[in-house]
Coordinates of C-alpha atoms in Angstrom, one line a residue:
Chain L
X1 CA 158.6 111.5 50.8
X2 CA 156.2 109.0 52.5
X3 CA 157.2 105.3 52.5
X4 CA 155.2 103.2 50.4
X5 CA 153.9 99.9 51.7
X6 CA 151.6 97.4 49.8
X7 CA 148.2 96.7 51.4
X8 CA 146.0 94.2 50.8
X9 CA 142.3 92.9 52.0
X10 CA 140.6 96.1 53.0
X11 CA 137.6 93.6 55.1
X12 CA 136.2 94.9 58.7
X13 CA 139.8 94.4 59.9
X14 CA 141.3 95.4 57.4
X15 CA 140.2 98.9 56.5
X16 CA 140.2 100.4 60.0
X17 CA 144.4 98.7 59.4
X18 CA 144.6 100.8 56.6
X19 CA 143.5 104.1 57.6
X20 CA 145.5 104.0 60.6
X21 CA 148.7 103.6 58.3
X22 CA 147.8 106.2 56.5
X23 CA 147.2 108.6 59.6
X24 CA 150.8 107.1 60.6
X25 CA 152.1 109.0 57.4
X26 CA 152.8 105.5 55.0
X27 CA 151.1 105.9 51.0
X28 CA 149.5 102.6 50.2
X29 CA 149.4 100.3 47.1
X30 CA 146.5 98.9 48.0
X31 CA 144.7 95.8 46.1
X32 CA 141.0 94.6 47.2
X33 CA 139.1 91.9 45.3
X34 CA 136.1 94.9 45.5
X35 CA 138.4 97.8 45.1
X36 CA 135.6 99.9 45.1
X37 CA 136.3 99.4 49.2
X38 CA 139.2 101.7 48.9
X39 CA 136.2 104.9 47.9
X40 CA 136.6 105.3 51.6
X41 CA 140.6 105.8 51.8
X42 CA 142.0 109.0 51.6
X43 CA 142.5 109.2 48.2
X44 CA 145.8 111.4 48.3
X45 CA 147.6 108.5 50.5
X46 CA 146.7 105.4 48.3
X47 CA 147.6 104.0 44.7
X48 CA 144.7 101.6 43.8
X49 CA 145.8 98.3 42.3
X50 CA 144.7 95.5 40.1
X51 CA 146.2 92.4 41.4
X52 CA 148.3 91.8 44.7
X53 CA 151.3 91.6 41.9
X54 CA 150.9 95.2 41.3
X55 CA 150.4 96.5 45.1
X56 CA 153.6 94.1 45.9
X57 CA 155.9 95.9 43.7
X58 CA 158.8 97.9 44.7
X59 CA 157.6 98.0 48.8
X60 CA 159.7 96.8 51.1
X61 CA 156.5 95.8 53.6
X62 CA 153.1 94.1 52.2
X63 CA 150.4 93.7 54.9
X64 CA 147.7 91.8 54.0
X65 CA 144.5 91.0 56.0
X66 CA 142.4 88.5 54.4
X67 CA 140.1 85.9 55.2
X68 CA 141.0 82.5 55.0
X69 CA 143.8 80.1 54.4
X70 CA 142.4 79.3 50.4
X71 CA 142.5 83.2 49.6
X72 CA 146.0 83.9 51.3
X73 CA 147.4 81.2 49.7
X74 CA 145.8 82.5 46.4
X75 CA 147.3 86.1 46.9
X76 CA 150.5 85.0 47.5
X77 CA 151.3 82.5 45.2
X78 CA 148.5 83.0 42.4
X79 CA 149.4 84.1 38.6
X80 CA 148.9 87.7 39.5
X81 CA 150.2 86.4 43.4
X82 CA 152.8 88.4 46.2
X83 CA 155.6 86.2 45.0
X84 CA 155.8 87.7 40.9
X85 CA 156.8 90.7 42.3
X86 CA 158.1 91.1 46.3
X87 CA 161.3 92.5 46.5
X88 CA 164.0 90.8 47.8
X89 CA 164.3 90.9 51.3
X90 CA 160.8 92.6 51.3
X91 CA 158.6 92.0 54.7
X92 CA 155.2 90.3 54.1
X93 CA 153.4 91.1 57.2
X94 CA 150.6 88.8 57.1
X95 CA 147.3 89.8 60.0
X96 CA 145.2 86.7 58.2
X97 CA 143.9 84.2 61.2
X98 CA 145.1 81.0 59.3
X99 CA 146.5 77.5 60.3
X100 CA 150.1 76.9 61.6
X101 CA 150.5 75.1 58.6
X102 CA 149.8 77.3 55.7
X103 CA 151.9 80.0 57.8
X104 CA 154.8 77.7 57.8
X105 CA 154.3 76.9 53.7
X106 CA 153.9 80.2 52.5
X107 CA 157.2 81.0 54.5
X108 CA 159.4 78.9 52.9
X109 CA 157.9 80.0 49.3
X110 CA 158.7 83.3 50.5
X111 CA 162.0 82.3 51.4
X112 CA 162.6 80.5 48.2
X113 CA 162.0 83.8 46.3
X114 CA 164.4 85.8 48.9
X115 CA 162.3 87.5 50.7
X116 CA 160.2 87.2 54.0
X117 CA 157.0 86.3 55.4
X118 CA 155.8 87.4 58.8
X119 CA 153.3 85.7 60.8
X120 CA 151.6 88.4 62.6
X121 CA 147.9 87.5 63.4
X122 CA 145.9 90.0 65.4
X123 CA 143.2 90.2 67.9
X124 CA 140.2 92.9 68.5
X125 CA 137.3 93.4 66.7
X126 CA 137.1 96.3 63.5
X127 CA 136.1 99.2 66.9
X128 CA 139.6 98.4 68.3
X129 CA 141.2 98.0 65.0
X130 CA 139.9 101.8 64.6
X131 CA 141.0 102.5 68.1
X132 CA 144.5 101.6 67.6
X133 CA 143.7 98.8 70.2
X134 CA 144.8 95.3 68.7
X135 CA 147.0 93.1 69.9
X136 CA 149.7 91.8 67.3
X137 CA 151.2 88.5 67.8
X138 CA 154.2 87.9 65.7
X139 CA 157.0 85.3 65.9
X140 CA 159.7 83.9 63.5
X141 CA 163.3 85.4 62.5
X142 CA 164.2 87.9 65.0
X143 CA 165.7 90.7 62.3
X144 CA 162.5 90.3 60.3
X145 CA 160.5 90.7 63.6
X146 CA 162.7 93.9 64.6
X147 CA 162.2 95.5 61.2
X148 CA 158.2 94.9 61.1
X149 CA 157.7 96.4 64.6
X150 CA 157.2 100.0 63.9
X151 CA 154.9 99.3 61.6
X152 CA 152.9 97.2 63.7
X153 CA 153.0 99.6 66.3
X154 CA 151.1 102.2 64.8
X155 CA 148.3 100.3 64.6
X156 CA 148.2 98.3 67.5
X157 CA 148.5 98.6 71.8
X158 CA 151.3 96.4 71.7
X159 CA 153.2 93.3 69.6
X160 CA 154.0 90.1 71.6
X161 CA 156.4 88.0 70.3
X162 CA 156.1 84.4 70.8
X163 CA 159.5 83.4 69.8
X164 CA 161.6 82.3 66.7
X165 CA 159.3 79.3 65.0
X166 CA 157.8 81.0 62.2
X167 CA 154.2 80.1 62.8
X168 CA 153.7 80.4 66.7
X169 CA 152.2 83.3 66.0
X170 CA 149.1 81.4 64.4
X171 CA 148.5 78.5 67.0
X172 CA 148.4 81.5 69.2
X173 CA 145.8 83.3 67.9
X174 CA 143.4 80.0 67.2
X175 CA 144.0 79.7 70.8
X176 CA 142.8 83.0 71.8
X177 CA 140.0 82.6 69.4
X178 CA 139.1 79.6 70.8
X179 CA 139.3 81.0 74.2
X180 CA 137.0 83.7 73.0
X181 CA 134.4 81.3 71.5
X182 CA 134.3 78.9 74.5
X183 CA 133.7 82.5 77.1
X184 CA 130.6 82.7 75.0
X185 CA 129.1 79.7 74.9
X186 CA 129.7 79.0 78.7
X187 CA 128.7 83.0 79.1
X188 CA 125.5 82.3 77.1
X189 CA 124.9 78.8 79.1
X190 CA 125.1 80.4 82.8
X191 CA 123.2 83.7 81.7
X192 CA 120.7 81.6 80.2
X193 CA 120.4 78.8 83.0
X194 CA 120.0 82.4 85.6
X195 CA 116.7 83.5 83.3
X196 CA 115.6 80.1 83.4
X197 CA 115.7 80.9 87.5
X198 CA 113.9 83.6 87.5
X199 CA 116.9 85.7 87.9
X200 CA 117.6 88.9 86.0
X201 CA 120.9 87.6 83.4
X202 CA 122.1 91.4 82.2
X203 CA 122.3 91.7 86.4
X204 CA 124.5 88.7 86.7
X205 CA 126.3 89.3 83.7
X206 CA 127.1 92.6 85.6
X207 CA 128.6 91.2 88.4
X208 CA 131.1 88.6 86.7
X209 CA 132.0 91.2 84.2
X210 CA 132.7 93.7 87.4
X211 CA 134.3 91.5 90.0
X212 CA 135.7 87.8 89.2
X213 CA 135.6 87.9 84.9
X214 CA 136.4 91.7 84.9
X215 CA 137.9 91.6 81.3
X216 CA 137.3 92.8 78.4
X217 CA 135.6 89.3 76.8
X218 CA 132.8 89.1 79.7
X219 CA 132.4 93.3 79.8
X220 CA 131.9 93.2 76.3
X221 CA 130.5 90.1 74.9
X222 CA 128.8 89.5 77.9
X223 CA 126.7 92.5 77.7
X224 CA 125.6 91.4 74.2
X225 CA 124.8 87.9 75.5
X226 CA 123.1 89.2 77.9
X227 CA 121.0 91.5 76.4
X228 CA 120.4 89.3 73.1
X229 CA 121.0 92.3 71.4
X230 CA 123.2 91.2 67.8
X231 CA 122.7 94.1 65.6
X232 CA 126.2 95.3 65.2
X233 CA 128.5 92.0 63.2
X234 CA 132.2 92.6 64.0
X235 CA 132.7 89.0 63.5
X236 CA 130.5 86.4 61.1
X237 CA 129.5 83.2 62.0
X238 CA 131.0 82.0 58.9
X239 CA 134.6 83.4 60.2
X240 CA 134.0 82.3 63.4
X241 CA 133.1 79.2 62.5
X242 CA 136.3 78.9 60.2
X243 CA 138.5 79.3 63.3
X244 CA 136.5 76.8 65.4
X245 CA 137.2 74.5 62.6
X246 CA 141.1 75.3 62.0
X247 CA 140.9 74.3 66.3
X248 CA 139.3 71.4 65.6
X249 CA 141.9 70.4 63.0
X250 CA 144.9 71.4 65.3
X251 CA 143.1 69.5 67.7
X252 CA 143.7 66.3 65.5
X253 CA 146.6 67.3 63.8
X254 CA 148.6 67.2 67.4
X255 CA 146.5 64.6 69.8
X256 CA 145.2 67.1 71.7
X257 CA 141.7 66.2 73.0
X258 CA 139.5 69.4 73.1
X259 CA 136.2 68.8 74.1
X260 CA 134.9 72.3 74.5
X261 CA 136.6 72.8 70.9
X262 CA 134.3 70.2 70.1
X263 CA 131.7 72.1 71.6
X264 CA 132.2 75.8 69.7
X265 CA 132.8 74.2 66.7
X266 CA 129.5 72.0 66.9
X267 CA 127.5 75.4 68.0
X268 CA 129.3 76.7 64.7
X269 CA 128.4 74.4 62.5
X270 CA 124.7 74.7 63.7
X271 CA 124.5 78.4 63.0
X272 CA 125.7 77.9 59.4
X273 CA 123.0 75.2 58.6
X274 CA 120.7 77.5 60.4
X275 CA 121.7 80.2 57.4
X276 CA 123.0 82.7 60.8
X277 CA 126.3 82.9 58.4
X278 CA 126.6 86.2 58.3
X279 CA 125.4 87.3 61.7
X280 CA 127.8 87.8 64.4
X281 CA 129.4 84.9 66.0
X282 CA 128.8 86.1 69.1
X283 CA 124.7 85.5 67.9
X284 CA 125.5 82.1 66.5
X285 CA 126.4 81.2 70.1
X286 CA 124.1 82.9 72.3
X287 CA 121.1 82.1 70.0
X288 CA 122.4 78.3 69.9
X289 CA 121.9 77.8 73.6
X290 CA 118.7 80.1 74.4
X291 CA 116.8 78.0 71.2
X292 CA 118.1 74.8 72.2
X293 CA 116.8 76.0 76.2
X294 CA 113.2 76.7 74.4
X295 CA 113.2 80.3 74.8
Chain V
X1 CA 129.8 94.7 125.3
X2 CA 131.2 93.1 122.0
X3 CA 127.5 91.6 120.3
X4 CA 127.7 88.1 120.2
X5 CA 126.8 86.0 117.3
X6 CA 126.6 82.2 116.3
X7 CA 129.4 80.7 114.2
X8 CA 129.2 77.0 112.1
X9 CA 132.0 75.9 110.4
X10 CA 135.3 76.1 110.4
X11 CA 136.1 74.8 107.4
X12 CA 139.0 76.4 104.5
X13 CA 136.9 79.4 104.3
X14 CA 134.8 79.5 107.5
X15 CA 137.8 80.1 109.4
X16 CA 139.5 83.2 108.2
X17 CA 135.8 84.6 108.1
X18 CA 135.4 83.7 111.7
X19 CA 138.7 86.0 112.5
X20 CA 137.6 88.5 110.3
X21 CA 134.3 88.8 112.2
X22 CA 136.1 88.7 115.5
X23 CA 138.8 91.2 114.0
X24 CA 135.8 93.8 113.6
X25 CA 134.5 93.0 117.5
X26 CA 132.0 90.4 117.1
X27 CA 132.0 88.0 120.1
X28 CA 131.3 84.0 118.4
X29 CA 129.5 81.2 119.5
X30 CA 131.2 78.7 117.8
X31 CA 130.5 75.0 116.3
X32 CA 132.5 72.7 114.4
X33 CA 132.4 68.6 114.2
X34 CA 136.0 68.9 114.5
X35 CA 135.9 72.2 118.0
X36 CA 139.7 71.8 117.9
X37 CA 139.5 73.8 114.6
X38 CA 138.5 76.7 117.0
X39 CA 142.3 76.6 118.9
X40 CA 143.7 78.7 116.3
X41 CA 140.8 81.4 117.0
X42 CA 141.2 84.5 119.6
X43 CA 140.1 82.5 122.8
X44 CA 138.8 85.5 124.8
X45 CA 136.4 86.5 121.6
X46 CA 134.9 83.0 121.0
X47 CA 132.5 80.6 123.5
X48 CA 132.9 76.8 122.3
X49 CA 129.8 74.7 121.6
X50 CA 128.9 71.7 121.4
X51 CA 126.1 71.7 119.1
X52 CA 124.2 74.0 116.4
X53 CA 121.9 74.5 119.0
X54 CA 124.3 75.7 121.4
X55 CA 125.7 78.4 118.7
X56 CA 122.0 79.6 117.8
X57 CA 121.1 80.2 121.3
X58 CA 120.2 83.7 122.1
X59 CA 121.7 85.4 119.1
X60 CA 120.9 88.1 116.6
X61 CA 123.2 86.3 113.7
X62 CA 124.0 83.3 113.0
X63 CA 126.9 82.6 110.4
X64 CA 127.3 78.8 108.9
X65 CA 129.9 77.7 106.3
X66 CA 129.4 74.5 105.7
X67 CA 130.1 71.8 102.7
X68 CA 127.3 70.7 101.4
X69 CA 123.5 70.3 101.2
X70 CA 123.4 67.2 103.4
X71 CA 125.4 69.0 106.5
X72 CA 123.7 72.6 106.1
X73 CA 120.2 71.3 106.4
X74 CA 121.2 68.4 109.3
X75 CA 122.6 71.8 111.1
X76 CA 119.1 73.5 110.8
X77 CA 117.1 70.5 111.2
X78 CA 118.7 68.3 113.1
X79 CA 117.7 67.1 116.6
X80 CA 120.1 69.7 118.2
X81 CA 119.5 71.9 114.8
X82 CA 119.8 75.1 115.1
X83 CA 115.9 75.5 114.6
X84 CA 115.7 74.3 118.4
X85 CA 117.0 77.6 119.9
X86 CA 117.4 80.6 117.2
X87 CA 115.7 83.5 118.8
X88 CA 112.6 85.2 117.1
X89 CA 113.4 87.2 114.7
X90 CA 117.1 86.3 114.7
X91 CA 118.8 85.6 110.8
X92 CA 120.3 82.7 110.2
X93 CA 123.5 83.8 107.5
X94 CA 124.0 81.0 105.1
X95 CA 126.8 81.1 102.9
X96 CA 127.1 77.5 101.9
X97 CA 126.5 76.9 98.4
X98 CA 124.0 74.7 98.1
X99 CA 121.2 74.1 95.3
X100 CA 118.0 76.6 95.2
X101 CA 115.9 73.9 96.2
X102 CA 117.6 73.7 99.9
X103 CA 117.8 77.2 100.0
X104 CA 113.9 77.4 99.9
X105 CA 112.7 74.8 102.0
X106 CA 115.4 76.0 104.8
X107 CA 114.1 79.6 104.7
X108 CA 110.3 77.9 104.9
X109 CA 111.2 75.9 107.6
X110 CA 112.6 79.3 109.4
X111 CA 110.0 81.2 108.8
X112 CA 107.6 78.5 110.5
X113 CA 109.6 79.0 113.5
X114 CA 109.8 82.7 113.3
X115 CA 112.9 83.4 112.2
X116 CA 114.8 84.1 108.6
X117 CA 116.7 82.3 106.4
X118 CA 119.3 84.7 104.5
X119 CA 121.0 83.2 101.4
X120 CA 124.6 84.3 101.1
X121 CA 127.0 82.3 99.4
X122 CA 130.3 84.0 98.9
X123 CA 133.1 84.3 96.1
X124 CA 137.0 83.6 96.7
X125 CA 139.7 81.3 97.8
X126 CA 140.6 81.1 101.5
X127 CA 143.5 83.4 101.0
X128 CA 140.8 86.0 99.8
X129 CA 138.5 85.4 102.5
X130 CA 141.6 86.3 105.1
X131 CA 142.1 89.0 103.2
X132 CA 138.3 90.4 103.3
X133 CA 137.8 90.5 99.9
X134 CA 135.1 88.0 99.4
X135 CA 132.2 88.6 97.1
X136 CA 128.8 87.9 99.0
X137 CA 125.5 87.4 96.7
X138 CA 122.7 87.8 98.9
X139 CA 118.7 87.8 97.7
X140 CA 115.7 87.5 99.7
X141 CA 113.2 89.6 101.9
X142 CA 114.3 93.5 101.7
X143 CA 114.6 93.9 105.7
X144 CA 116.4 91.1 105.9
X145 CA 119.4 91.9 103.6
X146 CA 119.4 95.2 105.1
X147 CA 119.8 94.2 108.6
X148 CA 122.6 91.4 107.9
X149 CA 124.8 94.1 105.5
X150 CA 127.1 95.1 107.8
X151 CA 128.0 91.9 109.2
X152 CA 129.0 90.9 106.0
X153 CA 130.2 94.0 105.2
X154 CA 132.9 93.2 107.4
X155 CA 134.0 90.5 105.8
X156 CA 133.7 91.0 102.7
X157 CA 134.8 94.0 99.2
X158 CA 131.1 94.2 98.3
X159 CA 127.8 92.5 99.2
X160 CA 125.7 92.5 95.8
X161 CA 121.9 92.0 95.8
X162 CA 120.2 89.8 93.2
X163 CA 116.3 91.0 94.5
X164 CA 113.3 88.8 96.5
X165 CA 113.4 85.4 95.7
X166 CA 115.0 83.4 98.7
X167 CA 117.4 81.3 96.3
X168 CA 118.2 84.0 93.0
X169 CA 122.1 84.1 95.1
X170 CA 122.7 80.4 95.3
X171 CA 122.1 80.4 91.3
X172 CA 124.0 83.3 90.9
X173 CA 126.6 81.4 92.9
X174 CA 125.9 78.1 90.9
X175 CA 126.5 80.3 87.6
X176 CA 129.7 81.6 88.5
X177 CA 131.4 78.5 90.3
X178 CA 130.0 77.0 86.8
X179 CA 132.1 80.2 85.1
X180 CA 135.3 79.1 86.5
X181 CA 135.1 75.6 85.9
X182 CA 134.7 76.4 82.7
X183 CA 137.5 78.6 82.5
X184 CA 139.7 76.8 83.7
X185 CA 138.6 73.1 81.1
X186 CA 139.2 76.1 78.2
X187 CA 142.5 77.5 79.7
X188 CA 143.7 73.4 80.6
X189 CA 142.8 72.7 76.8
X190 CA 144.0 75.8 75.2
X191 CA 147.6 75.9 76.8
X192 CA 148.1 72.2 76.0
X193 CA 147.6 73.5 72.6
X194 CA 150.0 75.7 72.2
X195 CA 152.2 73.1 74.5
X196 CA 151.9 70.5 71.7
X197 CA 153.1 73.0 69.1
X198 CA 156.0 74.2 70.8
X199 CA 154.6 77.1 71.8
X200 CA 155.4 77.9 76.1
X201 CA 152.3 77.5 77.6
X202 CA 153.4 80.4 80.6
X203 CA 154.0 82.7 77.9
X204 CA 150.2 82.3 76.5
X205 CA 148.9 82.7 79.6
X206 CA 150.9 85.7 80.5
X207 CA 149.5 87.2 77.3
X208 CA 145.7 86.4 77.8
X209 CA 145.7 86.6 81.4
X210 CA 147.5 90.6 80.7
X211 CA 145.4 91.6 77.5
X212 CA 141.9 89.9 76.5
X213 CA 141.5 87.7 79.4
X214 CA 142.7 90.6 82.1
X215 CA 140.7 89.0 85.0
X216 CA 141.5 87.6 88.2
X217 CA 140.5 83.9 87.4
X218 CA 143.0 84.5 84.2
X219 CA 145.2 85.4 86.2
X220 CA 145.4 83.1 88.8
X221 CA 144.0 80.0 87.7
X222 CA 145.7 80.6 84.6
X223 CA 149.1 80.4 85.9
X224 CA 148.6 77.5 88.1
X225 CA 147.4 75.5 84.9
X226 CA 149.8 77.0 82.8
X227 CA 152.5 76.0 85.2
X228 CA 151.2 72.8 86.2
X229 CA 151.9 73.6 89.8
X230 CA 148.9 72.6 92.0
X231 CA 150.5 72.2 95.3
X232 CA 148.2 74.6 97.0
X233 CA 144.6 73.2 97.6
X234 CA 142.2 76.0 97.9
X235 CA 139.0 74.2 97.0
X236 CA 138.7 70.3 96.6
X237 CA 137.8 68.4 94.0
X238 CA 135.4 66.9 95.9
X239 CA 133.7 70.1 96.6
X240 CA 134.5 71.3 93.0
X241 CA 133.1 68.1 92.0
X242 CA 129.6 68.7 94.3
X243 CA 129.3 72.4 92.3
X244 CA 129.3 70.7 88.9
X245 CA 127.3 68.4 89.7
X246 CA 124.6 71.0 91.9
X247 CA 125.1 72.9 87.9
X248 CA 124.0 69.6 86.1
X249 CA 120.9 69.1 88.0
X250 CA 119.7 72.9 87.8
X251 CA 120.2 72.2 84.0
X252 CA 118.2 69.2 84.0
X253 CA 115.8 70.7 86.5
X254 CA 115.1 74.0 84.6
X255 CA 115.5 71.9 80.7
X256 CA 118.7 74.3 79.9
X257 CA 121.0 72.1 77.8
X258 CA 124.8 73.1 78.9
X259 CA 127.3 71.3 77.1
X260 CA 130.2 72.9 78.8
X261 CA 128.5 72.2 82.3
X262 CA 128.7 68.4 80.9
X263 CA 132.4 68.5 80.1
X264 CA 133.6 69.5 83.2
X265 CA 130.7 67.8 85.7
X266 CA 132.7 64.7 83.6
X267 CA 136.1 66.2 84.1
X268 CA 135.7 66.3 87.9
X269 CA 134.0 62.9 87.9
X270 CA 137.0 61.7 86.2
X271 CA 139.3 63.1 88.8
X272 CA 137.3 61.9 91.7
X273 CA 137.3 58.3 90.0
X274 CA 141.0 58.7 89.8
X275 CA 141.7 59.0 93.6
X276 CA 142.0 63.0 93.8
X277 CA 139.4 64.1 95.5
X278 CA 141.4 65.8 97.9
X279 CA 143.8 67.7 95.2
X280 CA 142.7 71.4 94.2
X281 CA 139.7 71.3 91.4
X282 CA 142.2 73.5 89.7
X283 CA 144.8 70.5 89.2
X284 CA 141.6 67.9 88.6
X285 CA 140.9 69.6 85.2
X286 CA 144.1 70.4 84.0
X287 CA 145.8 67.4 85.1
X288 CA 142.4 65.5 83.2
X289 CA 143.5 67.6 80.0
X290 CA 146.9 66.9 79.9
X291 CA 146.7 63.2 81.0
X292 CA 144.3 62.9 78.2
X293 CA 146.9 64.6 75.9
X294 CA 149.1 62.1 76.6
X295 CA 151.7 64.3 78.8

């Protein structure tokens, strides 16, 4: 008989998450705000649900993958929440990109009802979710980490643990994604200073991406920088600019000035008050500096 | 007979060039302010000289490496310049970097006296120059570029072209010393992150500099600044310091705003007000973050 495991948020990320645990041989009890999202499932492998209550119960794992501290918060501890029905000693896996904080609240609620929450935040966009090409980042209680990892490997290239406080996990991702964000804008403010030269930017976005920044960030987002070609949103502005504000509040929250955080975040901000909130952030960026360069 | 060509400047990166060209059978004419640089050179494959004009005379190539604007164009136009003696025809092998604007009023300057101007500013630390695995940008007349490739061919893993225009390689150059400032202001802030939160800053950069940000400047710099061990000076703040602010001016000059070019032409004004002009760039920003962060 397959294991069952619960499943929620079936978003860009989190659909491509799902069908790779199905393919992996898991049956999901799968809740979605839109359930009409799970059409796409195969239908043999899943057991729809009606609140995150009902895909919680019985499982010994829950993964959810949802998109912001307000609705995580909601799913776990709401009337129809995680925490009504999660087994004891039961495995929340949680993918959300949320603040250190929330991370370390929701685990000690988890804790309070006996069972566990696991901070395990990934990074790639919904092509490498498909591709089995995350990364996972997890850290916090070393059996709960043990127990999650198979999971997590079948639907990742690898889990890095960053060590035993429970929400490490989380300040590491908002630093990647802050990493991420700040490659674009100084990507989009070179390529853009080169076309202001005269000189061809997809050409020198070539050669970085090739040679000195020969990683997948510069391959990859450079090329859509470069080209100023946006159509395909792996990422919204309005996440994006969600995690350039949780970086801007770790930022404050531990004295740690940041003034290219202060940057993204402002670039961010712009694109939403633009109404660019559901482009790609990658567009938010690269369309901030060319208009502000007058071209 | 071994050809003979000039050599200028034997500076952190002009010298392990200068062996490398003797290494592959070039004979040098060499200058330097400082000629007791060239005692650690092969004695039978160089001549000493006592000016730029003295290293122009009668060659086919001549190489300079110098620091900045003000010294690259006193070497061309000075009153024993090498415009006094280059032969007709001959092409002078510039791989300072220096702003556009020099670049094109040099190669003017050599064409009025019947010779070329060849903009070539390279890529990589002095341990990569030894090792021959410099990246040379080179743009300008067709001929030109063809008859100077295997010369720096020699010294170099690739020679890329960025087309016609004289100066297209010193903003390509520009761009990218811009590229790894930039990196390393977001690495300096993003580890002192995590660092604040607990998290080991070595064991973030392992992760991004293995993963995501799998690139030699992730690599490299990022250990150095996640490690906070800047003993090794490959490039000065000073000099890091000129490159930022040669970037600010081409922003001003072509009206690009580049808010990240601002940060760190700051950060390295900072550091040069602070007495550290002679430490590596690398230390000059992360040392600014930290400082700033209060450890």
């Amino acid at each position: 008989m397959k294991t069952t495991i619960g499943f929620i948020g079936l978003g860009n990320l989190g659909t491509p998450i799902a069908k790779n645990l199905i393919a992996a041989g898991y049956h999901l009890q799968v809740y979605n705000r839109t359930i009409s999202k799970a059409d796409e499932l195969d239908q043999a492998s899943i057991t729809k649900c009606q609140s995150p209550a009902e895909a919680a119960a019985g499982v010994n794992f829950l993964v959810s993958v949802l998109a912001n501290d307000a609705v995580l918060t909601e799913t776990v501890t709401g009337d129809e929440g995680i925490l009504k029905t999660l087994p004891k000693d039961a495995i929340h896996i949680s993918m959300s990109t949320v603040a250190p904080d929330t991370a370390d609240e929701l685990a000690e609620l988890h804790q309070q009802s006996g069972n566990h929450y696991l901070a395990s935040p990934v990074f790639g966009r919904p092509e490498a979710a498909a591709a089995k090409m995350l990364w996972v980042c997890i850290s916090g209680d070393a059996k709960i980490k043990e127990a999650a990892k198979p999971l997590l490997e079948t639907i990742s290239q690898g889990v890095v643990d960053f060590g035993d406080h429970t929400s490490a996990a989380n300040v590491v991702k908002l630093t990647g994604n802050f990493m991420i964000l700040a490659s674009m804008e100084m990507m989009a403010e070179a390529y853009t200073l080169a076309e202001k030269f005269g000189v061809d930017r997809t050409k020198v976005a070539d050669f970085f991406g090739s040679t000195l920044f020969n990683a997948p960030i510069f391959k990859n987002y450079g090329k859509t920088i470069a080209d100023k070609k946006y159509e395909t949103v792996g990422f919204t502005s309005q996440l994006g600019y969600k995690d350039a504000s949780l970086v801007f509040k770790l930022s404050q929250q531990s004295q740690t000035p940041m003034p290219i955080a202060n940057v993204v975040h402002n670039r961010l901000l712009t694109a939403l008050a633009k109404g660019w909130t559901e482009r790609d952030w990658a567009e938010a960026i690269s369309r901030g500096v060319t208009d502000d360069a007058g071209i």
